[in-house]
Coordinates of C-alpha atoms in Angstrom, one line a residue:
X21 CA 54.9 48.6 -10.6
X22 CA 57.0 51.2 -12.4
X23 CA 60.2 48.4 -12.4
X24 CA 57.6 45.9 -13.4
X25 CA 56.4 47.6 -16.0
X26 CA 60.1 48.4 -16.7
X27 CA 61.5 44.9 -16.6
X28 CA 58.7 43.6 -18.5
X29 CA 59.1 45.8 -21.2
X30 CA 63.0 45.4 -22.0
X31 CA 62.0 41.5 -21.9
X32 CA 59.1 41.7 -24.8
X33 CA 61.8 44.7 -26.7
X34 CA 64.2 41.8 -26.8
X35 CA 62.3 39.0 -28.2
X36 CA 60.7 41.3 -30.4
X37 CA 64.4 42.4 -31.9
X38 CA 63.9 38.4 -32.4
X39 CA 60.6 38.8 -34.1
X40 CA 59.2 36.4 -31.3
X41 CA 55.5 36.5 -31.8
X42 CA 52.9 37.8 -29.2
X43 CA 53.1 34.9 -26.8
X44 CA 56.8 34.6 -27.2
X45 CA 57.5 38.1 -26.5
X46 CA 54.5 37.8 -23.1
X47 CA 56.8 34.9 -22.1
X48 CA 60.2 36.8 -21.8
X49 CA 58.6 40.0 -20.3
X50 CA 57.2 38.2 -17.5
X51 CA 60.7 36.1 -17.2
X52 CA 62.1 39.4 -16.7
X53 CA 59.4 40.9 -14.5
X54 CA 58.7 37.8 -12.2
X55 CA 61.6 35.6 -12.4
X56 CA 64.2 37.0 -9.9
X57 CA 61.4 37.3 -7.1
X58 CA 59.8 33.7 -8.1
X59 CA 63.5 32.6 -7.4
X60 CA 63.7 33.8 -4.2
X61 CA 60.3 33.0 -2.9
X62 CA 61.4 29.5 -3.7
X63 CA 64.5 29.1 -1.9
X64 CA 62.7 31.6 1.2
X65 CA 60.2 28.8 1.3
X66 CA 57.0 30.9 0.6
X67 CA 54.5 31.1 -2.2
X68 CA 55.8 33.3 -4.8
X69 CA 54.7 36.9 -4.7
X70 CA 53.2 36.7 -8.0
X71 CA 51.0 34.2 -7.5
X72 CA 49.1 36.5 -4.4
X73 CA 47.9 39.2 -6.8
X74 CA 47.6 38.9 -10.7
X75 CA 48.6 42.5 -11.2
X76 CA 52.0 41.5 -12.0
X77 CA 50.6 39.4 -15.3
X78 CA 48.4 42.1 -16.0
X79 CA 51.0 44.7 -15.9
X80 CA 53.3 42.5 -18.4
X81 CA 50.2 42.5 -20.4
X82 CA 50.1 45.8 -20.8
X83 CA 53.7 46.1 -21.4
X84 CA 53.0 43.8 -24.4
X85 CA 50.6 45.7 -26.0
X86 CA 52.4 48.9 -25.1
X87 CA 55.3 47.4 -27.3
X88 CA 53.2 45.9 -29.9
X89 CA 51.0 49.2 -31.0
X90 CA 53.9 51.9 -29.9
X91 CA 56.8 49.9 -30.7
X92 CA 58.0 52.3 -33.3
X93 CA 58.0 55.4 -31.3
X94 CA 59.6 54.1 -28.3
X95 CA 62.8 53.5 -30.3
X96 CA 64.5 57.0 -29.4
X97 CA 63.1 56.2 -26.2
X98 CA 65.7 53.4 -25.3
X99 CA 68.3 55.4 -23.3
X100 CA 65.1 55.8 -21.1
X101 CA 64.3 52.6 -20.7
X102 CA 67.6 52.1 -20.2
X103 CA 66.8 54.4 -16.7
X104 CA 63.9 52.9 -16.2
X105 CA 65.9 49.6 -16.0
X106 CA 68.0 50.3 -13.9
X107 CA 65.5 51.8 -11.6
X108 CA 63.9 48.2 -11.7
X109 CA 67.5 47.1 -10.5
X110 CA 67.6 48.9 -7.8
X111 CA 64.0 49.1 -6.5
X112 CA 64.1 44.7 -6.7
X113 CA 67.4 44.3 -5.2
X114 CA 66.1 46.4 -2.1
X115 CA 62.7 44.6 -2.1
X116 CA 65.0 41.1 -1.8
X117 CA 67.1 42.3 0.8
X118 CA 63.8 43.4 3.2
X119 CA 61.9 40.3 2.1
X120 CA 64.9 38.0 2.8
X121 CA 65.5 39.8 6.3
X122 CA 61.7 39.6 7.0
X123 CA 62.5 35.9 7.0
X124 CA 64.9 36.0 9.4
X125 CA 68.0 35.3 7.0
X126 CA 71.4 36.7 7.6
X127 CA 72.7 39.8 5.8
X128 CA 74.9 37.9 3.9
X129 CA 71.6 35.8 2.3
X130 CA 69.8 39.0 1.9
X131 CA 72.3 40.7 -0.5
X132 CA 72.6 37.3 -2.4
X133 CA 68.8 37.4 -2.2
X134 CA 68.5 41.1 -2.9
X135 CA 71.3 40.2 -6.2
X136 CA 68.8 37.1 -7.3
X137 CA 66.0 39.3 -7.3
X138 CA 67.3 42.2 -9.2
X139 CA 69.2 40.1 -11.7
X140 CA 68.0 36.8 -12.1
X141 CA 65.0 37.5 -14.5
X142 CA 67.4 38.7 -17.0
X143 CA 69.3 35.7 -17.0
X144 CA 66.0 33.6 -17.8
X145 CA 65.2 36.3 -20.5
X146 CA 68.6 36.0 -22.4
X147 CA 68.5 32.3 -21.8
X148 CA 65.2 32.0 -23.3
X149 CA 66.6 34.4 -26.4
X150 CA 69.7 32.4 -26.8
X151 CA 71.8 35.8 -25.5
X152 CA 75.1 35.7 -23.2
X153 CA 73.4 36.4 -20.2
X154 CA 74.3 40.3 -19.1
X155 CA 75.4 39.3 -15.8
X156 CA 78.3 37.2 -17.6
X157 CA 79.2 40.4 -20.1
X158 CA 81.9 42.9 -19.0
X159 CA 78.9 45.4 -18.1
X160 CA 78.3 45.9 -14.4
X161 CA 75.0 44.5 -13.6
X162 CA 74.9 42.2 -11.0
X163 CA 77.8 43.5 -8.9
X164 CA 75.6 47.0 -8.6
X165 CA 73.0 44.7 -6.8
X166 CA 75.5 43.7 -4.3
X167 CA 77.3 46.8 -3.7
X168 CA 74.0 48.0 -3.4
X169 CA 72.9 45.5 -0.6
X170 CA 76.6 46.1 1.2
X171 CA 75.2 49.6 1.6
X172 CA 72.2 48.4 2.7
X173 CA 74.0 46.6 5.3
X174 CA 76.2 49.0 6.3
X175 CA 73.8 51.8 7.3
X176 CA 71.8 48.6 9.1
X177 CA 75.0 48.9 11.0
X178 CA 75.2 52.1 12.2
X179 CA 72.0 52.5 13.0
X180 CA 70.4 54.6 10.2
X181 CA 66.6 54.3 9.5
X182 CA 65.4 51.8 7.3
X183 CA 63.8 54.5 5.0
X184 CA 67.5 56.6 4.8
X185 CA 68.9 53.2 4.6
X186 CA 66.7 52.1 1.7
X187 CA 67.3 55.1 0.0
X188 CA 71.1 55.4 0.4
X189 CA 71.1 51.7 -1.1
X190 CA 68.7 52.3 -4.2
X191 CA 70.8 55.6 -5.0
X192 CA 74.1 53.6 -4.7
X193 CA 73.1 50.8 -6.8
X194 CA 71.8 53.3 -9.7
X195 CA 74.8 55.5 -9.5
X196 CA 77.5 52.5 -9.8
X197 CA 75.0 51.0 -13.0
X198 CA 74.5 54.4 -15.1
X199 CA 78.3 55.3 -14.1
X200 CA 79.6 52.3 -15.0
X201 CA 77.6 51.9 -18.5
X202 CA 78.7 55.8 -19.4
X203 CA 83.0 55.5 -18.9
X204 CA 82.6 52.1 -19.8
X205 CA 83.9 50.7 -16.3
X206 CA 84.0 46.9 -16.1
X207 CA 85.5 44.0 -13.6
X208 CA 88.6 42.5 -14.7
X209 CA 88.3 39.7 -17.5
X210 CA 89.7 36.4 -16.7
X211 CA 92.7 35.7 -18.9
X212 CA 92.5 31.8 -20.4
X213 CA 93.6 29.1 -23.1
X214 CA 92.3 29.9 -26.3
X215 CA 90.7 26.7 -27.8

């Protein structure tokens, strides 16, 4: 719920940077919140989680009004909700990776399922915005989701617990996001014809 929450809120903060109005800004929280896990319900071929419970539209709800009557004071709060973020990141891309091997997928599926999860919903919010999407920016977003899930993996491998495993993994990812974002570490750009 706390990544939820999390997600949901950087959605509605974005759109209302836009000055989307109430239903605009409800609309890109829940992209965030729901749209990485809808994805991968789909292509697992089972009803989407969100649609078993509705505490995942009322939890966006309350992100919304959270934003709309506290919006001013949660300003200095960004670096965290930047955390929280990335806490959401971490906590989704795990909750892929067990949901995908649930389904009997192969490891290889479940970090793709696991990166899908954690990072599609904020391709759907900055699509909806009109934003580059993050995961195409020189920040590392998506690529903690899979180093993340290689961890995951890994300690699968040898045997660890599933709890240790799990939270080796979420660790991991969070580390290689906040470290990356504070010295500013990004993947090599791809060099091309200027047009």
């Amino acid at each position: 719920m706390l990544g939820t929450f999390a997600f949901a809120i950087s959605g509605i903060r974005h759109a209302a940077a836009k000055h989307f109005d109430w239903f605009g800004g409800y609309v890109c929280g829940i992209a965030v919140a729901i749209g990485g896990g809808t994805i991968r319900d789909v292509m697992l071929g089972t009803t989407p989680f969100w649609m078993t419970t509705p505490i995942y539209i009322i939890c966006t709800g309350i992100a919304l009004l959270t934003v709309a009557f506290f919006g001013k004071w949660m300003e200095p709060l960004k670096n965290a909700w930047f955390v929280f973020d990335t806490l959401g990141l971490a906590l989704f891309t795990i909750a892929g990776i067990q949901k995908s091997l649930a389904f009997g997928q192969p490891f290889w599926v479940a970090i793709i399922m696991g990166c899908i999860t954690g990072s599609a919903g904020g391709v759907i919010r900055d699509v909806l915005l009109n934003n580059e999407p993050v995961i195409f920016q020189r920040e590392i977003y998506a690529m903690a989701c899979v180093l993340g899930g290689v961890v995951y993996w890994v300690g699968v491998e040898l045997g660890f617990p599933i709890e240790l495993t799990a939270i080796v993994s979420f660790v991991t990812t969070c580390l290689i996001r906040l470290l990356a974002v504070r010295y500013h570490i990004s993947l090599p750009i791809l060099k091309g014809e200027e047009r």
